GROMACS .gro file of C-alpha atoms in nm:
model
  245
    1MET     CA    1   8.801   2.337   2.590
    2HIS     CA    2   8.874   2.190   2.244
    3LYS     CA    3   9.062   1.899   2.407
    4ILE     CA    4   8.775   1.833   2.641
    5ASN     CA    5   8.524   1.816   2.356
    6GLU     CA    6   8.758   1.592   2.153
    7HIS     CA    7   8.800   1.359   2.450
    8HIS     CA    8   8.424   1.360   2.500
    9PHE     CA    9   8.344   1.252   2.144
   10LYS     CA   10   8.620   0.992   2.121
   11ASP     CA   11   8.589   0.821   2.456
   12GLN     CA   12   8.220   0.860   2.526
   13GLY     CA   13   8.076   0.514   2.593
   14PRO     CA   14   7.724   0.398   2.518
   15LYS     CA   15   7.460   0.615   2.675
   16GLU     CA   16   7.261   0.480   2.964
   17ILE     CA   17   6.894   0.552   2.911
   18ASN     CA   18   6.588   0.450   3.109
   19LEU     CA   19   6.230   0.398   2.999
   20ARG     CA   20   6.125   0.752   3.084
   21GLU     CA   21   6.407   0.893   2.875
   22TYR     CA   22   6.295   0.674   2.583
   23PHE     CA   23   5.949   0.830   2.593
   24THR     CA   24   6.095   1.178   2.636
   25LEU     CA   25   6.322   1.128   2.338
   26ILE     CA   26   6.039   0.997   2.119
   27LYS     CA   27   5.813   1.284   2.227
   28LYS     CA   28   6.084   1.540   2.157
   29ARG     CA   29   6.144   1.416   1.801
   30PHE     CA   30   5.802   1.277   1.726
   31TRP     CA   31   5.780   1.492   1.414
   32ILE     CA   32   6.059   1.283   1.259
   33ILE     CA   33   5.869   0.959   1.324
   34LEU     CA   34   5.547   1.111   1.188
   35LEU     CA   35   5.718   1.246   0.876
   36VAL     CA   36   5.892   0.917   0.790
   37THR     CA   37   5.571   0.721   0.853
   38LEU     CA   38   5.367   0.951   0.627
   39ILE     CA   39   5.627   0.929   0.349
   40ALA     CA   40   5.641   0.550   0.371
   41GLY     CA   41   5.261   0.522   0.383
   42ALA     CA   42   5.220   0.749   0.081
   43GLY     CA   43   5.481   0.548  -0.108
   44GLY     CA   44   5.306   0.221  -0.024
   45TYR     CA   45   4.970   0.360  -0.133
   46ILE     CA   46   5.105   0.484  -0.466
   47TYR     CA   47   5.289   0.158  -0.530
   48SER     CA   48   4.987  -0.060  -0.453
   49ASN     CA   49   4.761   0.145  -0.680
   50MET     CA   50   5.004   0.166  -0.970
   51ASN     CA   51   5.112  -0.198  -0.968
   52SER     CA   52   4.793  -0.380  -0.873
   53THR     CA   53   4.471  -0.395  -1.076
   54PRO     CA   54   4.156  -0.498  -0.886
   55LEU     CA   55   4.025  -0.836  -1.000
   56TYR     CA   56   3.669  -0.961  -0.964
   57GLU     CA   57   3.550  -1.318  -0.959
   58THR     CA   58   3.216  -1.492  -0.998
   59SER     CA   59   3.100  -1.841  -1.091
   60THR     CA   60   2.816  -2.041  -1.238
   61ARG     CA   61   2.735  -2.410  -1.195
   62VAL     CA   62   2.623  -2.678  -1.436
   63ILE     CA   63   2.520  -3.041  -1.390
   64ILE     CA   64   2.688  -3.283  -1.630
   65GLY     CA   65   2.563  -3.634  -1.702
   66THR     CA   66   2.195  -3.601  -1.620
   67GLY     CA   67   1.957  -3.867  -1.749
   68GLU     CA   68   2.075  -4.190  -1.907
   69GLU     CA   69   2.362  -4.033  -2.103
   70GLU     CA   70   2.704  -4.101  -1.960
   71MET     CA   71   3.044  -3.969  -2.063
   72ASP     CA   72   3.383  -3.925  -1.902
   73MET     CA   73   3.364  -3.627  -1.663
   74ASN     CA   74   3.725  -3.519  -1.721
   75THR     CA   75   3.671  -3.506  -2.097
   76LEU     CA   76   3.366  -3.288  -2.060
   77MET     CA   77   3.541  -3.054  -1.817
   78VAL     CA   78   3.829  -3.007  -2.060
   79MET     CA   79   3.581  -2.929  -2.336
   80ILE     CA   80   3.446  -2.631  -2.139
   81THR     CA   81   3.759  -2.426  -2.218
   82ASP     CA   82   3.802  -2.567  -2.570
   83PRO     CA   83   3.917  -2.298  -2.819
   84MET     CA   84   3.601  -2.348  -3.027
   85ILE     CA   85   3.377  -2.271  -2.729
   86MET     CA   86   3.599  -1.985  -2.612
   87GLU     CA   87   3.583  -1.827  -2.957
   88THR     CA   88   3.204  -1.847  -2.947
   89VAL     CA   89   3.207  -1.673  -2.608
   90ALA     CA   90   3.435  -1.396  -2.740
   91ASN     CA   91   3.207  -1.339  -3.038
   92GLU     CA   92   2.890  -1.333  -2.830
   93LEU     CA   93   3.033  -1.084  -2.580
   94GLN     CA   94   3.224  -0.890  -2.846
   95LEU     CA   95   3.552  -0.923  -2.659
   96ALA     CA   96   3.873  -0.838  -2.844
   97ARG     CA   97   4.051  -1.134  -2.687
   98SER     CA   98   4.185  -1.462  -2.816
   99PRO     CA   99   4.029  -1.796  -2.712
  100GLY     CA  100   4.343  -1.868  -2.511
  101GLN     CA  101   4.313  -1.541  -2.317
  102ILE     CA  102   3.953  -1.609  -2.224
  103ALA     CA  103   4.037  -1.968  -2.128
  104GLY     CA  104   4.305  -1.828  -1.896
  105GLN     CA  105   4.035  -1.630  -1.714
  106ILE     CA  106   3.824  -1.941  -1.649
  107GLU     CA  107   3.869  -2.207  -1.382
  108VAL     CA  108   3.670  -2.530  -1.406
  109THR     CA  109   3.637  -2.748  -1.097
  110GLN     CA  110   3.427  -3.049  -1.000
  111ILE     CA  111   3.236  -3.005  -0.675
  112GLU     CA  112   3.327  -3.288  -0.435
  113GLU     CA  113   3.338  -3.560  -0.704
  114SER     CA  114   2.973  -3.496  -0.790
  115GLN     CA  115   2.814  -3.423  -1.126
  116VAL     CA  116   2.814  -3.050  -1.041
  117VAL     CA  117   3.085  -2.845  -1.212
  118SER     CA  118   3.177  -2.487  -1.120
  119ILE     CA  119   3.278  -2.247  -1.396
  120LYS     CA  120   3.460  -1.954  -1.236
  121ALA     CA  121   3.557  -1.642  -1.432
  122THR     CA  122   3.796  -1.363  -1.331
  123ASP     CA  123   3.827  -1.018  -1.487
  124SER     CA  124   3.923  -0.661  -1.402
  125ASP     CA  125   3.559  -0.565  -1.467
  126PRO     CA  126   3.297  -0.738  -1.246
  127GLU     CA  127   3.029  -0.728  -1.513
  128THR     CA  128   3.259  -0.880  -1.774
  129ALA     CA  129   3.352  -1.159  -1.532
  130MET     CA  130   2.983  -1.237  -1.479
  131ASN     CA  131   2.913  -1.236  -1.855
  132ILE     CA  132   3.209  -1.464  -1.931
  133ALA     CA  133   3.098  -1.720  -1.672
  134ASN     CA  134   2.735  -1.726  -1.788
  135SER     CA  135   2.823  -1.723  -2.157
  136THR     CA  136   3.074  -2.006  -2.114
  137ALA     CA  137   2.815  -2.226  -1.944
  138ALA     CA  138   2.553  -2.150  -2.209
  139MET     CA  139   2.792  -2.199  -2.503
  140PHE     CA  140   2.922  -2.523  -2.354
  141LYS     CA  141   2.570  -2.663  -2.325
  142GLN     CA  142   2.494  -2.556  -2.681
  143GLU     CA  143   2.817  -2.661  -2.854
  144ILE     CA  144   2.865  -2.993  -2.674
  145LYS     CA  145   2.547  -3.119  -2.841
  146GLN     CA  146   2.700  -3.063  -3.184
  147ILE     CA  147   3.056  -3.169  -3.103
  148LEU     CA  148   2.993  -3.488  -2.904
  149ASP     CA  149   2.619  -3.530  -2.946
  150PHE     CA  150   2.587  -3.501  -2.568
  151LYS     CA  151   2.270  -3.351  -2.423
  152GLY     CA  152   2.325  -3.424  -2.056
  153VAL     CA  153   2.419  -3.068  -1.948
  154GLN     CA  154   2.185  -2.859  -1.736
  155LEU     CA  155   2.243  -2.508  -1.599
  156LEU     CA  156   2.219  -2.515  -1.221
  157SER     CA  157   2.282  -2.152  -1.124
  158GLU     CA  158   2.385  -1.834  -1.303
  159ALA     CA  159   2.680  -1.618  -1.207
  160GLU     CA  160   2.594  -1.300  -1.019
  161LEU     CA  161   2.761  -0.961  -1.018
  162ASN     CA  162   3.035  -0.951  -0.755
  163THR     CA  163   3.180  -0.606  -0.691
  164ALA     CA  164   3.422  -0.714  -0.414
  165PRO     CA  165   3.780  -0.749  -0.548
  166ILE     CA  166   3.957  -1.075  -0.470
  167ASN     CA  167   4.310  -0.930  -0.460
  168THR     CA  168   4.306  -0.745  -0.128
  169ASP     CA  169   4.686  -0.725  -0.108
  170GLN     CA  170   4.662  -0.349  -0.160
  171ASN     CA  171   4.563  -0.292   0.203
  172ARG     CA  172   4.833  -0.534   0.314
  173THR     CA  173   5.098  -0.340   0.121
  174LEU     CA  174   4.980  -0.012   0.274
  175ILE     CA  175   4.986  -0.151   0.628
  176MET     CA  176   5.334  -0.297   0.578
  177ALA     CA  177   5.458   0.038   0.444
  178ILE     CA  178   5.316   0.225   0.746
  179VAL     CA  179   5.472  -0.020   0.993
  180PHE     CA  180   5.804   0.001   0.809
  181GLY     CA  181   5.792   0.380   0.818
  182LEU     CA  182   5.708   0.381   1.190
  183MET     CA  183   5.997   0.149   1.279
  184THR     CA  184   6.236   0.339   1.053
  185GLY     CA  185   6.134   0.670   1.210
  186ILE     CA  186   6.189   0.540   1.564
  187GLY     CA  187   6.523   0.392   1.463
  188LEU     CA  188   6.628   0.721   1.305
  189VAL     CA  189   6.540   0.908   1.625
  190PHE     CA  190   6.764   0.682   1.834
  191ILE     CA  191   7.046   0.702   1.579
  192LEU     CA  192   7.036   1.081   1.591
  193ASP     CA  193   7.037   1.068   1.969
  194ALA     CA  194   7.337   0.835   1.970
  195MET     CA  195   7.525   1.076   1.743
  196ASP     CA  196   7.441   1.372   1.966
  197GLY     CA  197   7.739   1.452   2.189
  198ALA     CA  198   7.553   1.687   2.420
  199ILE     CA  199   7.591   1.636   2.796
  200ARG     CA  200   7.256   1.583   2.964
  201LYS     CA  201   7.344   1.441   3.309
  202GLU     CA  202   7.562   1.557   3.594
  203ASP     CA  203   7.746   1.226   3.611
  204GLU     CA  204   7.834   1.255   3.241
  205ALA     CA  205   7.994   1.594   3.308
  206GLU     CA  206   8.186   1.455   3.605
  207ASP     CA  207   8.316   1.161   3.400
  208ILE     CA  208   8.429   1.384   3.114
  209LEU     CA  209   8.575   1.675   3.315
  210GLY     CA  210   8.700   1.471   3.610
  211VAL     CA  211   8.567   1.722   3.863
  212PRO     CA  212   8.248   1.726   4.070
  213VAL     CA  213   7.952   1.935   3.958
  214LEU     CA  214   7.890   2.227   4.193
  215GLY     CA  215   7.559   2.340   4.048
  216THR     CA  216   7.327   2.334   3.752
  217ILE     CA  217   7.155   2.603   3.548
  218SER     CA  218   6.794   2.540   3.462
  219ASN     CA  219   6.669   2.576   3.108
  220MET     CA  220   6.552   2.937   3.081
  221THR     CA  221   6.285   2.996   2.822
  222LYS     CA  222   6.145   3.334   2.721
  223ARG     CA  223   5.822   3.260   2.906
  224LYS     CA  224   6.005   3.168   3.225
  225PHE     CA  225   6.220   3.480   3.195
  226VAL     CA  226   5.917   3.709   3.161
  227ASN     CA  227   5.739   3.542   3.456
  228LYS     CA  228   6.050   3.568   3.674
  229LYS     CA  229   6.102   3.933   3.582
  230LYS     CA  230   5.741   4.011   3.663
  231LYS     CA  231   5.766   3.828   3.995
  232THR     CA  232   6.082   4.021   4.085
  233LYS     CA  233   5.908   4.355   4.019
  234GLU     CA  234   5.613   4.254   4.238
  235MET     CA  235   5.849   4.162   4.523
  236ALA     CA  236   6.030   4.494   4.486
  237VAL     CA  237   5.701   4.685   4.502
  238ARG     CA  238   5.593   4.498   4.816
  239GLY     CA  239   5.932   4.566   4.975
  240GLU     CA  240   5.906   4.940   4.910
  241THR     CA  241   5.558   4.945   5.061
  242VAL     CA  242   5.683   4.782   5.379
  243ASP     CA  243   5.968   5.031   5.405
  244ILE     CA  244   5.725   5.326   5.379
  245LYS     CA  245   5.516   5.191   5.662
   0.00000   0.00000   0.00000
């Protein structure tokens, strides 16, 4: 018997499996797939929350060069994030940040080569982002008069509170973790099945033992055993009744 088992494990070729057996195998060990998927999903959720801070963005618009005053647009746009103006913004909002840090939170863009300029601010707090954008526009209009004696700046629209984060990669990370866990779980199920040396088919037994299979024994569970025992008693009772008659 030991030699037979040794021959079985050494010389057993790849298992032939059909689509129905795939589903049966997955159903049988579904708990493994579920467990691995839950672990991977939980890991992805923890990672995304610990390593990603929600960021909020909002913007205000100003018109530069209104009236008869004219000045180079690029120069004026650079002046918006000038350290002097950024320091004024920090003081007004009472932010413990350097002018360079605040300037790094601001993006200045010209709208389609027009005189309209967008001042976009980003921060981990939506209200702070709104205040930085509005304060920057107001301080720029105020300070540019003194620095360059330029009065051609008008506020077009104020920044509004935006509570929707712009970095939505957290959900993406979670989804990728769940998919990875699902695929890993399925792969693990098939690996365990490939390592299982149990004989499941009659032709496998014939190939290993070299003799034909004469019969098979069905899988007897406790429930089947109780039902069969009960059925046997009922048949015996009916038989005795017939004999009496």
